[in-house]
PDB file of C-alpha atoms in Angstrom:
ATOM      1  CA  MET A   1       0.000   0.000   0.000  1.00 93.00           C
ATOM      2  CA  VAL A   2       1.242   3.473  -0.891  1.00 97.00           C
ATOM      3  CA  LYS A   3       0.629   5.889   1.970  1.00 98.00           C
ATOM      4  CA  ILE A   4      -0.551   9.145   0.408  1.00 98.00           C
ATOM      5  CA  LEU A   5      -1.102  12.364   2.335  1.00 98.00           C
ATOM      6  CA  ILE A   6      -3.348  14.847   0.516  1.00 98.00           C
ATOM      7  CA  SER A   7      -3.866  18.416   1.688  1.00 97.00           C
ATOM      8  CA  GLY A   8      -6.210  21.275   0.836  1.00 97.00           C
ATOM      9  CA  PHE A   9      -6.760  24.806   2.108  1.00 96.00           C
ATOM     10  CA  GLU A  10      -9.366  26.804   3.945  1.00 93.00           C
ATOM     11  CA  PRO A  11     -11.084  29.709   2.105  1.00 89.00           C
ATOM     12  CA  PHE A  12      -9.111  32.938   1.569  1.00 86.00           C
ATOM     13  CA  GLY A  13      -9.189  36.215  -0.280  1.00 80.00           C
ATOM     14  CA  GLY A  14     -12.787  36.992   0.605  1.00 80.00           C
ATOM     15  CA  ASP A  15     -14.230  33.777  -0.847  1.00 81.00           C
ATOM     16  CA  ALA A  16     -16.622  31.783   1.330  1.00 84.00           C
ATOM     17  CA  VAL A  17     -15.399  28.427  -0.008  1.00 88.00           C
ATOM     18  CA  ASN A  18     -12.247  26.770  -1.269  1.00 93.00           C
ATOM     19  CA  PRO A  19     -12.856  23.798  -3.552  1.00 94.00           C
ATOM     20  CA  THR A  20      -9.813  21.982  -2.186  1.00 96.00           C
ATOM     21  CA  GLY A  21     -11.453  21.962   1.237  1.00 94.00           C
ATOM     22  CA  ALA A  22     -14.516  20.321  -0.277  1.00 94.00           C
ATOM     23  CA  LEU A  23     -12.260  17.794  -2.003  1.00 96.00           C
ATOM     24  CA  MET A  24     -10.639  16.869   1.306  1.00 95.00           C
ATOM     25  CA  GLU A  25     -14.073  16.245   2.840  1.00 93.00           C
ATOM     26  CA  ALA A  26     -15.186  14.132  -0.111  1.00 93.00           C
ATOM     27  CA  LEU A  27     -11.956  12.138  -0.209  1.00 91.00           C
ATOM     28  CA  ALA A  28     -11.870  11.374   3.520  1.00 85.00           C
ATOM     29  CA  ASN A  29     -13.819   8.118   3.145  1.00 85.00           C
ATOM     30  CA  GLU A  30     -12.529   7.064  -0.282  1.00 89.00           C
ATOM     31  CA  VAL A  31     -11.048   3.627  -0.880  1.00 91.00           C
ATOM     32  CA  ILE A  32      -8.615   3.451  -3.796  1.00 94.00           C
ATOM     33  CA  GLU A  33      -6.877   0.187  -4.564  1.00 95.00           C
ATOM     34  CA  GLY A  34      -3.201   0.214  -3.692  1.00 96.00           C
ATOM     35  CA  ALA A  35      -3.432   3.425  -1.662  1.00 96.00           C
ATOM     36  CA  GLU A  36      -3.840   4.304   1.977  1.00 96.00           C
ATOM     37  CA  LEU A  37      -5.147   7.877   2.120  1.00 97.00           C
ATOM     38  CA  LYS A  38      -5.052  10.616   4.713  1.00 96.00           C
ATOM     39  CA  THR A  39      -6.392  14.137   4.188  1.00 97.00           C
ATOM     40  CA  LEU A  40      -5.429  17.382   5.878  1.00 97.00           C
ATOM     41  CA  LEU A  41      -6.972  20.865   5.764  1.00 96.00           C
ATOM     42  CA  LEU A  42      -4.426  23.673   6.068  1.00 96.00           C
ATOM     43  CA  PRO A  43      -4.723  27.318   7.129  1.00 93.00           C
ATOM     44  CA  VAL A  44      -3.785  30.021   4.629  1.00 91.00           C
ATOM     45  CA  HIS A  45      -0.925  31.326   6.788  1.00 91.00           C
ATOM     46  CA  PHE A  46       2.757  31.915   6.003  1.00 88.00           C
ATOM     47  CA  ASP A  47       4.454  29.574   7.186  1.00 87.00           C
ATOM     48  CA  GLU A  48       2.174  27.691   9.533  1.00 93.00           C
ATOM     49  CA  CYS A  49       0.604  25.734   6.686  1.00 94.00           C
ATOM     50  CA  ALA A  50       3.920  24.204   5.653  1.00 96.00           C
ATOM     51  CA  ASP A  51       4.867  23.445   9.268  1.00 97.00           C
ATOM     52  CA  LEU A  52       1.615  21.539   9.752  1.00 97.00           C
ATOM     53  CA  LEU A  53       1.937  19.658   6.473  1.00 98.00           C
ATOM     54  CA  ILE A  54       5.514  18.586   7.179  1.00 98.00           C
ATOM     55  CA  ALA A  55       4.624  17.487  10.709  1.00 98.00           C
ATOM     56  CA  GLU A  56       1.709  15.397   9.412  1.00 98.00           C
ATOM     57  CA  MET A  57       3.862  13.941   6.636  1.00 98.00           C
ATOM     58  CA  GLU A  58       6.358  12.704   9.215  1.00 97.00           C
ATOM     59  CA  ALA A  59       3.728  11.479  11.695  1.00 97.00           C
ATOM     60  CA  TYR A  60       1.874   9.559   8.986  1.00 97.00           C
ATOM     61  CA  ARG A  61       5.127   8.206   7.514  1.00 97.00           C
ATOM     62  CA  SER A  62       3.966   9.215   4.067  1.00 98.00           C
ATOM     63  CA  ASP A  63       5.297   7.714   0.865  1.00 98.00           C
ATOM     64  CA  VAL A  64       3.701  10.465  -1.217  1.00 98.00           C
ATOM     65  CA  VAL A  65       2.346  13.952  -0.548  1.00 98.00           C
ATOM     66  CA  ILE A  66      -0.085  15.642  -2.943  1.00 98.00           C
ATOM     67  CA  ALA A  67      -0.730  19.196  -1.777  1.00 98.00           C
ATOM     68  CA  CYS A  68      -3.705  20.912  -3.414  1.00 98.00           C
ATOM     69  CA  GLY A  69      -4.680  24.555  -3.716  1.00 96.00           C
ATOM     70  CA  LEU A  70      -6.955  26.989  -5.517  1.00 95.00           C
ATOM     71  CA  ALA A  71      -5.804  29.024  -8.519  1.00 93.00           C
ATOM     72  CA  LYS A  72      -8.878  31.103  -9.313  1.00 91.00           C
ATOM     73  CA  GLY A  73      -8.824  32.128 -12.955  1.00 91.00           C
ATOM     74  CA  ARG A  74      -7.233  28.972 -14.318  1.00 95.00           C
ATOM     75  CA  THR A  75      -9.274  26.913 -16.725  1.00 94.00           C
ATOM     76  CA  SER A  76      -7.821  23.481 -16.000  1.00 97.00           C
ATOM     77  CA  ILE A  77      -6.333  21.328 -13.259  1.00 98.00           C
ATOM     78  CA  THR A  78      -2.618  22.052 -13.142  1.00 98.00           C
ATOM     79  CA  PRO A  79       0.029  19.899 -11.476  1.00 98.00           C
ATOM     80  CA  GLU A  80       2.947  22.218 -10.765  1.00 98.00           C
ATOM     81  CA  ARG A  81       6.395  21.541 -12.201  1.00 98.00           C
ATOM     82  CA  ILE A  82       8.465  23.782  -9.920  1.00 98.00           C
ATOM     83  CA  ALA A  83       8.388  25.868  -6.734  1.00 98.00           C
ATOM     84  CA  VAL A  84      10.629  28.928  -6.363  1.00 98.00           C
ATOM     85  CA  ASN A  85      12.437  30.180  -3.276  1.00 98.00           C
ATOM     86  CA  VAL A  86      10.524  33.413  -2.774  1.00 97.00           C
ATOM     87  CA  LYS A  87       7.361  34.608  -1.067  1.00 95.00           C
ATOM     88  CA  ASP A  88       5.958  37.804  -2.444  1.00 94.00           C
ATOM     89  CA  ILE A  89       2.524  39.389  -2.384  1.00 90.00           C
ATOM     90  CA  PRO A  90       2.396  42.250  -4.880  1.00 81.00           C
ATOM     91  CA  PRO A  91       0.372  45.396  -4.188  1.00 82.00           C
ATOM     92  CA  GLY A  92      -3.332  44.868  -4.724  1.00 78.00           C
ATOM     93  CA  SER A  93      -3.181  41.137  -3.975  1.00 83.00           C
ATOM     94  CA  TYR A  94      -4.702  39.439  -0.960  1.00 82.00           C
ATOM     95  CA  ALA A  95      -2.728  39.082   2.256  1.00 86.00           C
ATOM     96  CA  ASP A  96      -2.786  35.704   3.955  1.00 83.00           C
ATOM     97  CA  ASN A  97      -5.513  35.018   6.504  1.00 89.00           C
ATOM     98  CA  GLN A  98      -3.367  36.542   9.268  1.00 87.00           C
ATOM     99  CA  GLY A  99      -2.781  39.724   7.291  1.00 85.00           C
ATOM    100  CA  GLN A 100       0.843  38.970   6.391  1.00 87.00           C
ATOM    101  CA  ARG A 101       2.191  40.497   3.178  1.00 91.00           C
ATOM    102  CA  PRO A 102       5.775  39.332   2.567  1.00 92.00           C
ATOM    103  CA  VAL A 103       7.609  41.076  -0.280  1.00 92.00           C
ATOM    104  CA  ASP A 104      10.653  39.616  -2.033  1.00 94.00           C
ATOM    105  CA  GLU A 105      11.497  37.361   0.927  1.00 95.00           C
ATOM    106  CA  PRO A 106      13.341  34.059   0.531  1.00 97.00           C
ATOM    107  CA  ILE A 107      11.468  31.041   1.803  1.00 97.00           C
ATOM    108  CA  ALA A 108      14.651  29.297   2.959  1.00 96.00           C
ATOM    109  CA  ASP A 109      18.009  31.090   3.092  1.00 96.00           C
ATOM    110  CA  GLY A 110      20.750  29.099   1.403  1.00 95.00           C
ATOM    111  CA  SER A 111      18.398  26.676  -0.322  1.00 97.00           C
ATOM    112  CA  PRO A 112      18.116  26.283  -4.118  1.00 98.00           C
ATOM    113  CA  ASP A 113      16.349  28.913  -6.217  1.00 97.00           C
ATOM    114  CA  GLY A 114      13.865  26.293  -7.393  1.00 98.00           C
ATOM    115  CA  LEU A 115      12.822  22.740  -6.588  1.00 98.00           C
ATOM    116  CA  PHE A 116      10.992  20.394  -8.949  1.00 98.00           C
ATOM    117  CA  SER A 117       7.985  18.249  -8.145  1.00 98.00           C
ATOM    118  CA  THR A 118       8.796  14.565  -7.781  1.00 98.00           C
ATOM    119  CA  LEU A 119       5.268  13.479  -8.707  1.00 98.00           C
ATOM    120  CA  PRO A 120       4.651  11.957 -12.167  1.00 98.00           C
ATOM    121  CA  ILE A 121       3.057  15.195 -13.359  1.00 98.00           C
ATOM    122  CA  ARG A 122       3.054  14.432 -17.097  1.00 98.00           C
ATOM    123  CA  ALA A 123       1.415  11.051 -16.564  1.00 98.00           C
ATOM    124  CA  MET A 124      -1.110  12.667 -14.227  1.00 98.00           C
ATOM    125  CA  VAL A 125      -2.044  15.221 -16.883  1.00 98.00           C
ATOM    126  CA  ASN A 126      -2.219  12.576 -19.618  1.00 98.00           C
ATOM    127  CA  ASP A 127      -4.471  10.352 -17.509  1.00 98.00           C
ATOM    128  CA  MET A 128      -6.812  13.228 -16.631  1.00 98.00           C
ATOM    129  CA  SER A 129      -6.974  14.363 -20.246  1.00 98.00           C
ATOM    130  CA  ALA A 130      -7.771  10.817 -21.377  1.00 98.00           C
ATOM    131  CA  ALA A 131     -10.723  10.881 -18.980  1.00 98.00           C
ATOM    132  CA  GLY A 132     -12.024  14.101 -20.531  1.00 98.00           C
ATOM    133  CA  ILE A 133     -10.888  16.373 -17.699  1.00 98.00           C
ATOM    134  CA  PRO A 134      -9.124  19.654 -18.582  1.00 98.00           C
ATOM    135  CA  ALA A 135      -5.551  19.359 -17.302  1.00 98.00           C
ATOM    136  CA  THR A 136      -2.130  20.769 -18.103  1.00 98.00           C
ATOM    137  CA  VAL A 137       1.312  21.002 -16.532  1.00 98.00           C
ATOM    138  CA  SER A 138       1.921  24.408 -14.952  1.00 98.00           C
ATOM    139  CA  ASN A 139       5.362  26.013 -14.876  1.00 97.00           C
ATOM    140  CA  THR A 140       4.573  28.522 -12.149  1.00 95.00           C
ATOM    141  CA  ALA A 141       3.021  28.000  -8.745  1.00 94.00           C
ATOM    142  CA  GLY A 142       3.097  31.762  -8.152  1.00 92.00           C
ATOM    143  CA  THR A 143       4.706  33.333  -5.074  1.00 92.00           C
ATOM    144  CA  TYR A 144       1.841  33.015  -2.597  1.00 92.00           C
ATOM    145  CA  ILE A 145       0.922  30.350  -0.025  1.00 93.00           C
ATOM    146  CA  CYS A 146       0.734  27.475  -2.516  1.00 95.00           C
ATOM    147  CA  ASN A 147       4.266  28.006  -3.826  1.00 96.00           C
ATOM    148  CA  ASN A 148       5.493  28.549  -0.274  1.00 96.00           C
ATOM    149  CA  THR A 149       3.950  25.263   0.842  1.00 97.00           C
ATOM    150  CA  MET A 150       5.300  23.331  -2.142  1.00 98.00           C
ATOM    151  CA  TYR A 151       8.791  24.751  -1.726  1.00 98.00           C
ATOM    152  CA  ARG A 152       8.993  24.159   2.028  1.00 97.00           C
ATOM    153  CA  LEU A 153       7.762  20.592   1.567  1.00 98.00           C
ATOM    154  CA  LEU A 154      10.268  19.752  -1.174  1.00 98.00           C
ATOM    155  CA  ASP A 155      13.125  21.492   0.641  1.00 98.00           C
ATOM    156  CA  HIS A 156      12.433  19.556   3.836  1.00 98.00           C
ATOM    157  CA  ILE A 157      12.489  16.302   1.864  1.00 98.00           C
ATOM    158  CA  ARG A 158      15.712  17.396   0.093  1.00 98.00           C
ATOM    159  CA  VAL A 159      17.550  18.335   3.281  1.00 97.00           C
ATOM    160  CA  GLY A 160      16.499  15.156   5.059  1.00 96.00           C
ATOM    161  CA  GLN A 161      17.123  12.991   1.966  1.00 97.00           C
ATOM    162  CA  LEU A 162      13.741  11.430   2.602  1.00 97.00           C
ATOM    163  CA  PRO A 163      12.320   8.754   0.262  1.00 97.00           C
ATOM    164  CA  ILE A 164       9.084  10.709  -0.211  1.00 98.00           C
ATOM    165  CA  ARG A 165       7.599  11.888  -3.501  1.00 98.00           C
ATOM    166  CA  ALA A 166       5.809  15.201  -3.307  1.00 98.00           C
ATOM    167  CA  GLY A 167       4.341  18.042  -5.294  1.00 98.00           C
ATOM    168  CA  PHE A 168       1.474  20.457  -5.689  1.00 98.00           C
ATOM    169  CA  VAL A 169      -1.686  20.614  -7.811  1.00 98.00           C
ATOM    170  CA  HIS A 170      -3.737  23.746  -8.457  1.00 98.00           C
ATOM    171  CA  PHE A 171      -7.486  23.484  -9.042  1.00 98.00           C
ATOM    172  CA  PRO A 172      -9.754  26.086 -10.688  1.00 96.00           C
ATOM    173  CA  ALA A 173     -12.683  27.737  -8.962  1.00 92.00           C
ATOM    174  CA  SER A 174     -15.689  25.507  -8.378  1.00 92.00           C
ATOM    175  CA  THR A 175     -19.073  25.968 -10.054  1.00 91.00           C
ATOM    176  CA  GLU A 176     -20.392  27.074  -6.663  1.00 89.00           C
ATOM    177  CA  MET A 177     -17.931  29.984  -6.706  1.00 87.00           C
ATOM    178  CA  ALA A 178     -18.832  30.882 -10.295  1.00 85.00           C
ATOM    179  CA  VAL A 179     -22.480  31.378  -9.327  1.00 88.00           C
ATOM    180  CA  LEU A 180     -21.355  34.508  -7.476  1.00 84.00           C
ATOM    181  CA  GLN A 181     -18.585  35.367  -9.967  1.00 86.00           C
ATOM    182  CA  PRO A 182     -19.909  34.297 -13.398  1.00 87.00           C
ATOM    183  CA  SER A 183     -16.825  35.527 -15.295  1.00 89.00           C
ATOM    184  CA  VAL A 184     -14.495  33.213 -13.350  1.00 91.00           C
ATOM    185  CA  PRO A 185     -13.625  29.919 -15.114  1.00 91.00           C
ATOM    186  CA  SER A 186     -14.783  26.942 -13.094  1.00 90.00           C
ATOM    187  CA  LEU A 187     -15.172  23.184 -12.920  1.00 95.00           C
ATOM    188  CA  PRO A 188     -17.734  21.208 -10.914  1.00 95.00           C
ATOM    189  CA  ILE A 189     -16.560  19.575  -7.698  1.00 95.00           C
ATOM    190  CA  PRO A 190     -17.471  16.030  -8.913  1.00 96.00           C
ATOM    191  CA  MET A 191     -15.141  16.460 -11.903  1.00 97.00           C
ATOM    192  CA  MET A 192     -12.329  17.771  -9.698  1.00 97.00           C
ATOM    193  CA  LEU A 193     -12.838  14.857  -7.324  1.00 97.00           C
ATOM    194  CA  ASP A 194     -12.605  12.424 -10.248  1.00 97.00           C
ATOM    195  CA  ALA A 195      -9.387  14.165 -11.277  1.00 98.00           C
ATOM    196  CA  LEU A 196      -7.924  13.733  -7.800  1.00 97.00           C
ATOM    197  CA  ARG A 197      -8.832  10.034  -7.830  1.00 97.00           C
ATOM    198  CA  ILE A 198      -7.121   9.669 -11.212  1.00 98.00           C
ATOM    199  CA  MET A 199      -3.984  11.399  -9.946  1.00 98.00           C
ATOM    200  CA  ILE A 200      -3.872   9.080  -6.927  1.00 98.00           C
ATOM    201  CA  ARG A 201      -4.182   6.027  -9.167  1.00 98.00           C
ATOM    202  CA  THR A 202      -1.432   7.416 -11.426  1.00 98.00           C
ATOM    203  CA  VAL A 203       0.886   7.836  -8.457  1.00 98.00           C
ATOM    204  CA  VAL A 204       0.137   4.309  -7.221  1.00 97.00           C
ATOM    205  CA  ALA A 205       0.824   2.862 -10.682  1.00 96.00           C
ATOM    206  CA  ASP A 206       4.103   4.792 -10.826  1.00 94.00           C
ATOM    207  CA  SER A 207       5.275   3.697  -7.375  1.00 87.00           C
TER     208      SER A 207
END
């Protein structure tokens, strides 16, 4: 059995919901052959979210970590290729849920400028696309909480030379969110949940 830790986030930026939170609820009782699953809901806080994820990863003795977040405005599900060593919230963007607004700050002094996902991101995208789900590899996780979480996770694994595969996946807004913001691209939660199941099966097959 492959022990897979999957995380999502609480709402942020004035939205009442975060689809990744709904995905964690829906996935909590899932049974997927070859996988042992554990879900975790994270706060949108620099750097508490990464601290909690890393602690749970170690306590659970994870083989794989799939961290999930919202990228409102994207039109597809996007496994991230790389995280960069910077946290930066430009003017006009939302602070985190504690009001923090880091600008041009390194995430980890002395660590690499970028760290690549160790998940099978191309196979994940191919498998989702084959199932009729919009998906593409993303080459930027931004400089907000999601990138921060991905980078901290990968850097912790790198420093400890841990045999854990990890990465990050961004999801679009949900249809529920688009009801209030009709111009925002969205996908229904059931489709996003199917995509997450597919990605889990892809990881199991690749392990």
